[in-house]
Structure formats: structure tokens, C-alpha cells
mmCIF file of C-alpha atoms in Angstrom:
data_model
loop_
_atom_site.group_PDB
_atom_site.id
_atom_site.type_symbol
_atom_site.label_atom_id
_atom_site.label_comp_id
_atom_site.label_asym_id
_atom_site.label_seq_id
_atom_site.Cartn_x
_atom_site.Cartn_y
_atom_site.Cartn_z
ATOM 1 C CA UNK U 1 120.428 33.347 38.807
ATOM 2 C CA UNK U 2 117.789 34.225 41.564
ATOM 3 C CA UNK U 3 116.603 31.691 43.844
ATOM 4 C CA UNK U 4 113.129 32.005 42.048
ATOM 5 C CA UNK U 5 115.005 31.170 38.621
ATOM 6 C CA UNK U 6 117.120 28.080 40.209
ATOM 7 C CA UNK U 7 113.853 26.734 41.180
ATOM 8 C CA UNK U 8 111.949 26.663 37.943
ATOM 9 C CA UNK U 9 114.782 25.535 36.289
ATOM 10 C CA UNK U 10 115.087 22.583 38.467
ATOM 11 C CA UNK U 11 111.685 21.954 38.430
ATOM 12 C CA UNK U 12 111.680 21.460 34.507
ATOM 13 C CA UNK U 13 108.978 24.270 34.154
ATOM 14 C CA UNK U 14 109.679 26.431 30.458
ATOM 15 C CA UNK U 15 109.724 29.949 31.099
ATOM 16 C CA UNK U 16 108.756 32.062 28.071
ATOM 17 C CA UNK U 17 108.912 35.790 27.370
ATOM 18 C CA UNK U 18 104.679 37.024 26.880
ATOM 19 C CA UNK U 19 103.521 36.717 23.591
ATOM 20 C CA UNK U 20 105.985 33.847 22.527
ATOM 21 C CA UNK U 21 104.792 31.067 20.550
ATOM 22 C CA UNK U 22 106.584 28.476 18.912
ATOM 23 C CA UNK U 23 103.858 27.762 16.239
ATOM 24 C CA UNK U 24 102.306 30.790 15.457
ATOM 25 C CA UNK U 25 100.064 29.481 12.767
ATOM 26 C CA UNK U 26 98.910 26.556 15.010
ATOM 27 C CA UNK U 27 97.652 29.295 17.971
ATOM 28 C CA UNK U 28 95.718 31.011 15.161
ATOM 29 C CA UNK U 29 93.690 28.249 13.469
ATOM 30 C CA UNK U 30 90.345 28.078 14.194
ATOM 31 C CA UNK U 31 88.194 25.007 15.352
ATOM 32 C CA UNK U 32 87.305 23.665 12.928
ATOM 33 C CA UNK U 33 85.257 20.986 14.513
ATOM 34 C CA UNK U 34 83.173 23.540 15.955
ATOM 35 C CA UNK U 35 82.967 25.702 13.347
ATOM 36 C CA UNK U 36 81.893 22.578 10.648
ATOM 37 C CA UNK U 37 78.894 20.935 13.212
ATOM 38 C CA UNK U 38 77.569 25.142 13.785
ATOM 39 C CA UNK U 39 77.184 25.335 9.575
ATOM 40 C CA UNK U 40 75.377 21.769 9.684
ATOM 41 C CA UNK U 41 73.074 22.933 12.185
ATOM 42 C CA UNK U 42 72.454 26.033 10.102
ATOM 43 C CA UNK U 43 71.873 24.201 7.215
ATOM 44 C CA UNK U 44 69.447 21.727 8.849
ATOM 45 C CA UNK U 45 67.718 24.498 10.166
ATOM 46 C CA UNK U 46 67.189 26.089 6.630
ATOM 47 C CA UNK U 47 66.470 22.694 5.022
ATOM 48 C CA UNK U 48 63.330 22.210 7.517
ATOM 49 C CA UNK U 49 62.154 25.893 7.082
ATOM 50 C CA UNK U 50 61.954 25.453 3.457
ATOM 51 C CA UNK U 51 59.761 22.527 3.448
ATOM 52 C CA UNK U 52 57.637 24.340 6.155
ATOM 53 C CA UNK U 53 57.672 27.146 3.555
ATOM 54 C CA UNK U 54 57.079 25.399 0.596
ATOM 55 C CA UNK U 55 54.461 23.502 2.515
ATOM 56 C CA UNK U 56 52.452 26.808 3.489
ATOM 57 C CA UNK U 57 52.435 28.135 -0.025
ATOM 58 C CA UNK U 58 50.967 24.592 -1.537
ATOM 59 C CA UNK U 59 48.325 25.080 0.803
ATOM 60 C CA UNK U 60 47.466 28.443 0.194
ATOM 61 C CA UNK U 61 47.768 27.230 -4.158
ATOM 62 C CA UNK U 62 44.718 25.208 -3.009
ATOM 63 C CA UNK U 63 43.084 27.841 -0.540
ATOM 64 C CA UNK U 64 43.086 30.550 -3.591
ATOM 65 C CA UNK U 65 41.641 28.647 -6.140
ATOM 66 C CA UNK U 66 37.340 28.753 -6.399
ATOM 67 C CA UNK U 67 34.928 26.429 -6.189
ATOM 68 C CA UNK U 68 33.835 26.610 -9.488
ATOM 69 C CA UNK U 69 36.102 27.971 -12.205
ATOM 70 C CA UNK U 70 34.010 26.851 -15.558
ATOM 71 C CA UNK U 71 33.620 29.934 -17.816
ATOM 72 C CA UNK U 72 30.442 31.227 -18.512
ATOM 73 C CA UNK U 73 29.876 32.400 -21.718
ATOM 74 C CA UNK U 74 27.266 34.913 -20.731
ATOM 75 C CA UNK U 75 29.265 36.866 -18.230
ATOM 76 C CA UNK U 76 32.243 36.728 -20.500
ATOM 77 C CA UNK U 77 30.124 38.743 -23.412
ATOM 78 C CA UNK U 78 28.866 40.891 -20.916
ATOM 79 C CA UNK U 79 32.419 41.150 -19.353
ATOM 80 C CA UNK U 80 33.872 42.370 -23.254
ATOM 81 C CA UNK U 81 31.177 44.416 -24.164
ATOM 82 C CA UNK U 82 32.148 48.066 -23.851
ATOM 83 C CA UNK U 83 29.946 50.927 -23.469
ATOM 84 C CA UNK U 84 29.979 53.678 -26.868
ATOM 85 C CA UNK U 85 31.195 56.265 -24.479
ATOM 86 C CA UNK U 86 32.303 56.572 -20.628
ATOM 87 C CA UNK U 87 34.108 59.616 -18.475
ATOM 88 C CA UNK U 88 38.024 59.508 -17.407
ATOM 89 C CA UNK U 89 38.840 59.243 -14.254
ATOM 90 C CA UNK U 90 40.636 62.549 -13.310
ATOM 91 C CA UNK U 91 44.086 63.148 -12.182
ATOM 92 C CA UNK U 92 44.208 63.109 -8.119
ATOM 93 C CA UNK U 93 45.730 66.130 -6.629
ATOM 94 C CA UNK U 94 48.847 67.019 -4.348
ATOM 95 C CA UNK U 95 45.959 68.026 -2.021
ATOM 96 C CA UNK U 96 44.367 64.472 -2.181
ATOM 97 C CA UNK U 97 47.600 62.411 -1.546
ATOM 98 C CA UNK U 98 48.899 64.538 1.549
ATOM 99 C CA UNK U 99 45.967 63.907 3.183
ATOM 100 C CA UNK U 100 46.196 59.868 2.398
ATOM 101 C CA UNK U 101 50.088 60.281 3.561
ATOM 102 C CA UNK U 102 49.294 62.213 6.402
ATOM 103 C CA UNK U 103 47.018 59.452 7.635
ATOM 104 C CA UNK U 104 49.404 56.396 7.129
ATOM 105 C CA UNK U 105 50.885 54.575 10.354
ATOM 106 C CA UNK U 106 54.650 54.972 10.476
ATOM 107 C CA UNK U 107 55.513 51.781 11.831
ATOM 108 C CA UNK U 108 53.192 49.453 9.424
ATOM 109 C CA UNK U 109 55.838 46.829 8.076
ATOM 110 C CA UNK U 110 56.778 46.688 4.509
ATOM 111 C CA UNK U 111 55.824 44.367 1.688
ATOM 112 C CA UNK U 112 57.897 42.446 -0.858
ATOM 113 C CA UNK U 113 59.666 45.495 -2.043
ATOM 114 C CA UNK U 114 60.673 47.152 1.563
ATOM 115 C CA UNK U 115 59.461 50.921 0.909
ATOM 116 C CA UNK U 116 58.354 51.448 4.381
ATOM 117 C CA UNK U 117 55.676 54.125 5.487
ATOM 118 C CA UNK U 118 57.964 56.150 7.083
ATOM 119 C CA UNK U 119 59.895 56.581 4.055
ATOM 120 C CA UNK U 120 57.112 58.256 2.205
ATOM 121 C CA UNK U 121 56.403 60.411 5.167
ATOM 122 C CA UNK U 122 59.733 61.268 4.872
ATOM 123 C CA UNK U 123 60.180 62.548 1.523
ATOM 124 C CA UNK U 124 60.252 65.597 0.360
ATOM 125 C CA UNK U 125 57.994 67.673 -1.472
ATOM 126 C CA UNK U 126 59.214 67.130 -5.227
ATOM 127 C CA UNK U 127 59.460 63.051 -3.861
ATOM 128 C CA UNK U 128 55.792 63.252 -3.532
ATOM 129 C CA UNK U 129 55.276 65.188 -6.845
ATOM 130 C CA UNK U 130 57.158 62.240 -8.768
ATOM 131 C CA UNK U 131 54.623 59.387 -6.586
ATOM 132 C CA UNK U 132 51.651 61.464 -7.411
ATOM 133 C CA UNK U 133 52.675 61.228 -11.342
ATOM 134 C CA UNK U 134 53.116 58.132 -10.740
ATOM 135 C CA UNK U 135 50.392 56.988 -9.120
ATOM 136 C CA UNK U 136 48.251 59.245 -11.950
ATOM 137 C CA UNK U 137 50.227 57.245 -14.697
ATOM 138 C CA UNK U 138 48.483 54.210 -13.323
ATOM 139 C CA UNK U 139 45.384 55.352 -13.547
ATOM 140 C CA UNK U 140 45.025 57.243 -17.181
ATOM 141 C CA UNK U 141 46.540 53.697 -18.583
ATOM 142 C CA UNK U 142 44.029 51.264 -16.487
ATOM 143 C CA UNK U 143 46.905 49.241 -15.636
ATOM 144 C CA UNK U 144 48.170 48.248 -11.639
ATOM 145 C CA UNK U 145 51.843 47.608 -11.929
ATOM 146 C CA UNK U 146 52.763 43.749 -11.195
ATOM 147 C CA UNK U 147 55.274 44.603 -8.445
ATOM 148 C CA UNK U 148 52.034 46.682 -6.728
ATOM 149 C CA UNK U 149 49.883 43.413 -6.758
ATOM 150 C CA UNK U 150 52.565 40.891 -4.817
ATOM 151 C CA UNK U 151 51.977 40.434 -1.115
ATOM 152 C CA UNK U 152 54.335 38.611 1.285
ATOM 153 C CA UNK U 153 52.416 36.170 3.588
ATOM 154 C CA UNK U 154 53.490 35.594 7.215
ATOM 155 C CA UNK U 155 52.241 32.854 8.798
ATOM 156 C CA UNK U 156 51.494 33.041 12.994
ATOM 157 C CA UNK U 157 50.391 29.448 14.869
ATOM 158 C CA UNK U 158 47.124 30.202 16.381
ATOM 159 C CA UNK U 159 46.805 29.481 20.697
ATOM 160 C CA UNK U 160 46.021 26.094 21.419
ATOM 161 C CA UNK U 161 46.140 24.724 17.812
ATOM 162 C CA UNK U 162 48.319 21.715 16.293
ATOM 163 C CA UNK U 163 52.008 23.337 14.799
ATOM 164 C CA UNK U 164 52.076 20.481 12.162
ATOM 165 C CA UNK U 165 48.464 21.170 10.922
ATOM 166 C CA UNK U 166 48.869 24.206 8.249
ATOM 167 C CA UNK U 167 45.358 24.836 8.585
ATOM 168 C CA UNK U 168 46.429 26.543 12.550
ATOM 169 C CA UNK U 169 48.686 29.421 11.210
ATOM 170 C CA UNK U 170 46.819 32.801 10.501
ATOM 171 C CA UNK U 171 47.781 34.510 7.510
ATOM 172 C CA UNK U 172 49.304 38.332 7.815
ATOM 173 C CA UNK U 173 49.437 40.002 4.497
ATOM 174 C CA UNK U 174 51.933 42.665 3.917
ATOM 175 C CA UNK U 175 50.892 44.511 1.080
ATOM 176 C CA UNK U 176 53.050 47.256 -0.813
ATOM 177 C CA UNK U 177 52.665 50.900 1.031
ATOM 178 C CA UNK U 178 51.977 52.735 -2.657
ATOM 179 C CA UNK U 179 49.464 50.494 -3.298
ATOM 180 C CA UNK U 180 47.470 50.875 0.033
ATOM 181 C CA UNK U 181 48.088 54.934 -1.508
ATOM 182 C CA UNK U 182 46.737 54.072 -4.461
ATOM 183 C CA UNK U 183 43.799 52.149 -3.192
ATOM 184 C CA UNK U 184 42.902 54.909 -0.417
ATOM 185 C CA UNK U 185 42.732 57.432 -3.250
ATOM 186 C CA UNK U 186 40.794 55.230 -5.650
ATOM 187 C CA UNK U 187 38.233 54.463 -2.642
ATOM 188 C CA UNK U 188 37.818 57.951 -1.877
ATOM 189 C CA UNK U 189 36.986 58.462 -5.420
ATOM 190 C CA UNK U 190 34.405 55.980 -5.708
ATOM 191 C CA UNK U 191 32.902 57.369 -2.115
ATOM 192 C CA UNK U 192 32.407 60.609 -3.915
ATOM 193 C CA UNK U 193 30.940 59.308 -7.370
ATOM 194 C CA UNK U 194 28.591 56.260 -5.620
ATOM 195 C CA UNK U 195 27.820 56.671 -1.807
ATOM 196 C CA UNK U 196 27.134 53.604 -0.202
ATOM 197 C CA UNK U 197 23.745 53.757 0.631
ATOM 198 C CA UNK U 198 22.980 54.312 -3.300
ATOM 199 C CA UNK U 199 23.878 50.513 -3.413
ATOM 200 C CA UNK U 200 24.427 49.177 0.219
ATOM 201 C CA UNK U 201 21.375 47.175 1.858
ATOM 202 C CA UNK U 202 19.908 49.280 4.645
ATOM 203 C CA UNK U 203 20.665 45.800 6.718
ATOM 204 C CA UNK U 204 24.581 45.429 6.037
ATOM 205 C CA UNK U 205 26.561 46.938 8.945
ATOM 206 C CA UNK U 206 29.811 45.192 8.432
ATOM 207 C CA UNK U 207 32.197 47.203 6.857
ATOM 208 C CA UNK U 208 30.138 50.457 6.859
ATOM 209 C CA UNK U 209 31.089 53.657 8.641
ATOM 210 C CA UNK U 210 28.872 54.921 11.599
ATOM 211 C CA UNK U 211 27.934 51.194 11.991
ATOM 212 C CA UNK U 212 29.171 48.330 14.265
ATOM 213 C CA UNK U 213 28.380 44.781 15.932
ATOM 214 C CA UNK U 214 26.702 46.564 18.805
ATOM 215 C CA UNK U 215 24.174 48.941 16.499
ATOM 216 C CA UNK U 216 23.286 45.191 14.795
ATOM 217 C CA UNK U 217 23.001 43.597 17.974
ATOM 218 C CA UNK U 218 20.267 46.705 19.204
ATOM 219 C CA UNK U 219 18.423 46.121 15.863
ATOM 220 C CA UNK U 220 18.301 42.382 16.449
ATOM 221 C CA UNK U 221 16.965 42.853 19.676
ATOM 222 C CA UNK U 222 14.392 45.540 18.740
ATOM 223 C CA UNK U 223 12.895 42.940 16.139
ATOM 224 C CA UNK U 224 13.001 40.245 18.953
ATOM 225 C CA UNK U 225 11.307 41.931 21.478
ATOM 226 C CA UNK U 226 8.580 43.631 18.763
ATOM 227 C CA UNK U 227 8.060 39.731 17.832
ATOM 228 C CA UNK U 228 6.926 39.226 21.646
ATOM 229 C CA UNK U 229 4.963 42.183 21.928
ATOM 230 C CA UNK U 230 3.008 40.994 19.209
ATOM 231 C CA UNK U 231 2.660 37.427 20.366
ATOM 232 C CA UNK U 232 4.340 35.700 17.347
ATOM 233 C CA UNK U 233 7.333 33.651 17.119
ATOM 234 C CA UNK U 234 10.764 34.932 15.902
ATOM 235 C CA UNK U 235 12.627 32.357 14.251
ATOM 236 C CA UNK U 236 16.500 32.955 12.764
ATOM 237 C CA UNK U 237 18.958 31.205 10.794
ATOM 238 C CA UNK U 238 22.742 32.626 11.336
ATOM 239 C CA UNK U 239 24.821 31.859 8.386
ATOM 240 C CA UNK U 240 28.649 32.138 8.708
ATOM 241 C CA UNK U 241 30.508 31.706 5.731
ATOM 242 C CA UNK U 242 34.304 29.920 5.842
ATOM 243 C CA UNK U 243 36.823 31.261 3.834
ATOM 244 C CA UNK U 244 35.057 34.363 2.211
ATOM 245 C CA UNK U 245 37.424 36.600 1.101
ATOM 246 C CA UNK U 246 39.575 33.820 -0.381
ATOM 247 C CA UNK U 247 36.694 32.266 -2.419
ATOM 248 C CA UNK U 248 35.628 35.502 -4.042
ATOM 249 C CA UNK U 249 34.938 34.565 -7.491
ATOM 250 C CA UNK U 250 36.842 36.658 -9.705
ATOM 251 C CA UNK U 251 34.535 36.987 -13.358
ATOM 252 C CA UNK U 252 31.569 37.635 -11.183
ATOM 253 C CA UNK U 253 32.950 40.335 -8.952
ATOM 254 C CA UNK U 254 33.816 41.965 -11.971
ATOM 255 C CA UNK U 255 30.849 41.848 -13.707
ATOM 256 C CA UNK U 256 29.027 43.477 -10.378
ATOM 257 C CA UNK U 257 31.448 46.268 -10.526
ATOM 258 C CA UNK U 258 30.978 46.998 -14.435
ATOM 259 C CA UNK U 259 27.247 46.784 -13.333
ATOM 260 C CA UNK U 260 27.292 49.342 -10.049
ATOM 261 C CA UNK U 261 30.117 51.675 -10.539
ATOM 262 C CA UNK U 262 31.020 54.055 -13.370
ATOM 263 C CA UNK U 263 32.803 52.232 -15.757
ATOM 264 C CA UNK U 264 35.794 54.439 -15.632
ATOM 265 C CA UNK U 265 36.868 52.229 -12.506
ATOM 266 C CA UNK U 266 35.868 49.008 -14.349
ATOM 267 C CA UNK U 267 39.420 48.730 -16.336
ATOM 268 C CA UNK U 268 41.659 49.779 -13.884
ATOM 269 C CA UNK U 269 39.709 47.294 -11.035
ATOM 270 C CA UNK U 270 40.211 44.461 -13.894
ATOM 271 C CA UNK U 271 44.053 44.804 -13.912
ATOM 272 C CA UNK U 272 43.810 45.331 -9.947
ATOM 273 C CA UNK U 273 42.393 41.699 -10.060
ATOM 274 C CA UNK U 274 43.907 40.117 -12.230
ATOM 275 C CA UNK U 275 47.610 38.138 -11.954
ATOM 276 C CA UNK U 276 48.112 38.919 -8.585
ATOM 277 C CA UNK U 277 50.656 36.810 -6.973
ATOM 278 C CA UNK U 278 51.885 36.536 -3.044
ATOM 279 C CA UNK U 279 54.824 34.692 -1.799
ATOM 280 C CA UNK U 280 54.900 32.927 1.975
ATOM 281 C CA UNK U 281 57.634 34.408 3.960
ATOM 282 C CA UNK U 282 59.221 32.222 7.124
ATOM 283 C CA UNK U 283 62.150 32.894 9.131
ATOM 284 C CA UNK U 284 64.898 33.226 6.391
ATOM 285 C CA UNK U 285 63.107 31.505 3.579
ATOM 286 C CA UNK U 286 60.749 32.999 1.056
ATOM 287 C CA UNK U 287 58.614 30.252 -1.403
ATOM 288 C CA UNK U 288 58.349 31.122 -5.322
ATOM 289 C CA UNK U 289 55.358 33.365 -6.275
ATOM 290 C CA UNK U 290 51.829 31.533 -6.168
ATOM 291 C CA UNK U 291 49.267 33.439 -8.416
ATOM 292 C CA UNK U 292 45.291 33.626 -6.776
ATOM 293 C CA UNK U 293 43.195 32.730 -8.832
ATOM 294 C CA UNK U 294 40.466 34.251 -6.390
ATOM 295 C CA UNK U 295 40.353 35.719 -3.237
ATOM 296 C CA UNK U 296 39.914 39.383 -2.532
ATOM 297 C CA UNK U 297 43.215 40.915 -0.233
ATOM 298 C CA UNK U 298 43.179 40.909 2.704
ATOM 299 C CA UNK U 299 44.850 43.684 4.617
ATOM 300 C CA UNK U 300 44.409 46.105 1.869
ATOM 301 C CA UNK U 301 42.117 49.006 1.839
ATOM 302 C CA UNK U 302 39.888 47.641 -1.604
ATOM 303 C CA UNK U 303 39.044 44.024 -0.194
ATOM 304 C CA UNK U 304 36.260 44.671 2.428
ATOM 305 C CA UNK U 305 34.571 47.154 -0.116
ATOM 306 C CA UNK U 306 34.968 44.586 -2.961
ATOM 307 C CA UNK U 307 33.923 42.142 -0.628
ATOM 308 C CA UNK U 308 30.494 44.245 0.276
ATOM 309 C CA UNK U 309 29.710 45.101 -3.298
ATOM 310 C CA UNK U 310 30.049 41.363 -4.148
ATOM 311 C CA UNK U 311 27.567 40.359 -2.046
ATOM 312 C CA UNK U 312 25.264 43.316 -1.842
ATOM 313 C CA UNK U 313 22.271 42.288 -3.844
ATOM 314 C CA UNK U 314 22.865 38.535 -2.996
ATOM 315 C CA UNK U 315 20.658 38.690 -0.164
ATOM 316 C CA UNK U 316 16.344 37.390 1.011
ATOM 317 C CA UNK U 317 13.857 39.085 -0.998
ATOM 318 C CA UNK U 318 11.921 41.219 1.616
ATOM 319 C CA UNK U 319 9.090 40.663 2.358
ATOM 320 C CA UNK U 320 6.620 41.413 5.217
ATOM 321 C CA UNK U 321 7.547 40.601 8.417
ATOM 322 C CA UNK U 322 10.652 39.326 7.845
ATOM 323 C CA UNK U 323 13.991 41.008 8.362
ATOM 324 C CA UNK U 324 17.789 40.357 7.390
ATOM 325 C CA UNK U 325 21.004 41.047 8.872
ATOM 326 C CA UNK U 326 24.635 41.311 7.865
ATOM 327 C CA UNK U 327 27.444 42.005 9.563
ATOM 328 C CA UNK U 328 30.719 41.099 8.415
ATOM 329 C CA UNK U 329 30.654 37.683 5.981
ATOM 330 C CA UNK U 330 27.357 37.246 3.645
ATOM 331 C CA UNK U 331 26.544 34.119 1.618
ATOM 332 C CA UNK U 332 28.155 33.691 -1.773
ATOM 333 C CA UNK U 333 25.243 33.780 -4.368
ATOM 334 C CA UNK U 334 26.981 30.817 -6.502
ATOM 335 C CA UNK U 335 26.786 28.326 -3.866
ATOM 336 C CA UNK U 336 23.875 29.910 -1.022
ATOM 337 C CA UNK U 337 21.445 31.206 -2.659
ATOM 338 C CA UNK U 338 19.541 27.933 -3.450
ATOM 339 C CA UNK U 339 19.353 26.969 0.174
ATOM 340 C CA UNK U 340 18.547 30.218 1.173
ATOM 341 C CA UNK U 341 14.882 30.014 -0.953
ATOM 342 C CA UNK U 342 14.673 26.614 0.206
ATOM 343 C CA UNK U 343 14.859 27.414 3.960
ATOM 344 C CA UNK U 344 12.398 30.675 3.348
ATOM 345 C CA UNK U 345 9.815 28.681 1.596
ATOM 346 C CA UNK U 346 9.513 26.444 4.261
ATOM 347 C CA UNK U 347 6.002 25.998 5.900
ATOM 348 C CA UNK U 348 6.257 28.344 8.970
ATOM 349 C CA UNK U 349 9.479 30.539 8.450
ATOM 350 C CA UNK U 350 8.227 33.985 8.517
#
């Protein structure tokens, strides 16, 4: 025995050969302890997100609903009423839906059903033959497929507002990519058949192309300064609307479209409308489908067009000097337009 040996035998110290264990099974077992209070903090931590979740999307049941939603019967019979005879909206073309595709941004993030951008960039030829027949189908029936009208809410806390109020999150809509396709090709269409300033006011800038804040702002300032030129006064009234794309009042958007487009778009823009649902995504949780009983999208590429044409002849009767502006949000005619005549007809408002 060597010294080293003698003395750690002595000394009552075990010597074992590496890797020796008496109890195996024991060395292997996991802690438990740790293991249990880690799965009770995950669980906690889903528990809370759901209510948060659930939370969001009974707000948003209440945000999507209108302020009035008694039928009128007028607007339904003129809603039902068909016309003897009306075109059909033509097939698009290969040549049409490359150049949408061509256009899309590859790193947009998905919606509900996770075809991302880049995938339809990605596909190949006889891919984007079977999305255009598709995408044709849709049309010729006058039907948007359900799983193209579902959008997945995120919510993000606005700076320097209150995490518990629900009212300081901003809402991010994800929308389906062949929708946004199918939306892009149906504007185009409508471009080509009505161009805006065949039913645009000549005073709307928001929304338009060629036009901005700043050319609104110039023409503001032109009618100021004319005002002081010609020693008269130059009163205004700025009217900012809350809430205007989610208030959009469903029967009477659709009864401007029947009456401004060609009604070959008025069947297919009815099923775009109609049973849409959207479903409020947060960390790991997802709440069940809420259906919107208004609103107009937001994030896709119909909404700020519906928007304008729902508003577009809701506006001051001209008359001389007096002028009108809009920019982005206009008044709703259901709920404005009273006020709007009252505040005209006043004594002095010119």
C-alpha cells in the first residue's frame, strides 16, 4: 500500500473508481421540486395571458359593433333589388398577378393561416397558375372564402399610457397575404373601370395618390391668406372623427357601392363584408373568433378606399365663398350631418 493509500485509509475517506455509483437510479432522478414550481409558474403565466386575451377581444366585441344597427327597410329593398342585366367581371391575367407579387414586401408577417409573402414569391410558375385559378374562382362565384376574411389582432401598449386600461394598446392587423392579392387586383380593377376623380371630391386628399397633408396644408393657407387680401374673416371648424374605420356602417356602405361602382363588384364586395371574423393574438394565447359587425379593415388594401367612397358625397353643400377640406377621417353622414347644417346655417359662418 503506498503511503498516499495508508493515509486515506486512515483518514476514513472512501476511495471510488470514476464513474461508480452505488445508486444509479438515485444520481439520475431529476428535481423534482424544481421542475414542479417552473410548470406552476408556466401555468400562472398562461392563466393571466388568457384573461388579458380574452379581455382584449371583449373589448374589441364592443368596439366593432355600430352605433345604430336598426334595419331600414328602404335600404334593404334597394339593397335586394337587382338590375335586369349587368357585365362579368373578367378573369385577371398571369400578367396582372406578377406584377401584384412582384410588388409584395417579403418580410410582411403572416395572418391566421401562416402563408408568408415570401412563400408566394417563392413559388414557381405552375404555383402561381393554380393561385391565379384560384383567385379567378373567387371572383366568377361572388364569394370571398371565410378563411380569407379572418385577421389575427396584435395588441402593442402605446408610450406613456396605463397597461391595465385596454383602451392604450394599438391594434396591428395581420391580414391573410392572398387576400391583400386579391384585393390589390380587385382595386386595380375598379381604378380602371371608375377613376377617382369621376366620384372623389376635388377637396379629399387623404387617401388619394399625388396628394398629401402638405398639398392640403398649401390649399388651406392659399384660402387663408385670399380671406385677408380681401378683408373678410376666415372662420373654420376641424372635425376629427374617433373610431372611423371601426364604425363603418355596413348596409349603408353597401348600398353606396351598388350606387357608384358597376355592379359586377357589388356581389363579390357583399361577401367581402360580410361574416368577417378576427381573433386577438397575445404571447402564446389566441381568443375564440369575434365576428365585426362593422368596421372596415384595417391594414388591408380595400379599407381606406371603402372608407373614401363611404364618405364621399357626405360632405357641405358648396356654396360661394366657402370651402371644405378632407384629409384622412370625414364625418359619418348617420350621426354628423345634422350638426354640420346646423353649424353652416349659423348667422355669420361663411
Amino acid at each position: 500500500m503506498t503511503p498516499s493509500q495508508h493515509t486515506l485509509h486512515h483518514s476514513g475517506a472512501r476511495t471510488k473508481p470514476y464513474g461508480d455509483r452505488s445508486n444509479p437510479e438515485k444520481s439520475r432522478r431529476p428535481c423534482t421540486h424544481q421542475s414542479e414550481q417552473t410548470q406552476t409558474l408556466q401555468a400562472l403565466g398562461l392563466k393571466v395571458t388568457l384573461k388579458k386575451t380574452n379581455a382584449f377581444a371583449r373589448h374589441l366585441t364592443e368596439v366593432y359593433k355600430p352605433h345604430d344597427d336598426t334595419t331600414d327597410p328602404e335600404i334593404t329593398r334597394k339593397l335586394t333589388s337587382r338590375p335586369p342585366s349587368s357585365e362579368i367581371l373578367q378573369p385577371f391575367t398571369t400578367g396582372e398577378l406578377q406584377d401584384v407579387v412582384k410588388h409584395l414586401h417579403p418580410r410582411k408577417a403572416p395572418g391566421p393561416d401562416q402563408i408568408t409573402t415570401l412563400m408566394i414569391c417563392k413559388k414557381p410558375q405552375e404555383g402561381k397558375k393554380a393561385i391565379l385559378h384560384l383567385l379567378n374562382a373567387t371572383t366568377r362565384l361572388g364569394y370571398w372564402p371565410r378563411s380569407l376574411k379572418r385577421a389575427r389582432i396584435i395588441m402593442i401598449l402605446k408610450p406613456g399610457k396605463d397597461p391595465i386600461d385596454v383602451t392604450s394598446y394599438r391594434r396591428i392587423s395581420l391580414l391573410p397575404v392572398l387576400s391583400k392579392i386579391l384585393e390589390k387586383l380587385l382595386l386595380s380593377r375598379i381604378t380602371k373601370d371608375l377613376p377617382p376623380q369621376m366620384w372623389m371630391p376635388s377637396h379629399q386628399f387623404g387617401f388619394r395618390k399625388g396628394h398629401s397633408t402638405i398639398h392640403q396644408c398649401h390649399r388651406l393657407t392659399d384660402i387663408i391668406l385670399k380671406a385677408f387680401e380681401d378683408q373678410k374673416y376666415c372662420p373654420a371648424v376641424f372635425l376629427d372623427v374617433s373610431q372611423a374605420f371601426d364604425k363603418v356602417w355596413h348596409p349603408g356602405l353597401l348600398l353606396k357601392i351598388k350606387q357608384t361602382l358597376p355592379y359586377k363588384y357589388f356581389t363579390l364586395l357583399q361577401s367581402y363584408l360580410q361574416h368577417r371574423y378576427l381573433e386577438v393574438s397575445c404571447k402564446n394565447a389566441i381568443s375564440p373568433p369575434i365576428l365585426m359587425q362593422s368596421r372596415v379593415t384595417q391594414g388591408s388594401i380595400l379599407g381606406p378606399f371603402l372608407y373614401t367612397l363611404y364618405t364621399a358625397e357626405d360632405s357641405i353643400p358648396d356654396r360661394p365663398a366657402r370651402s371644405q377640406s378632407l384629409y384622412r377621417l370625414s364625418y359619418p353622414a348617420h350621426i354628423s350631418r345634422k350638426y354640420i347644417n346646423e353649424i353652416c346655417n349659423c348667422p355669420g359662418f361663411f
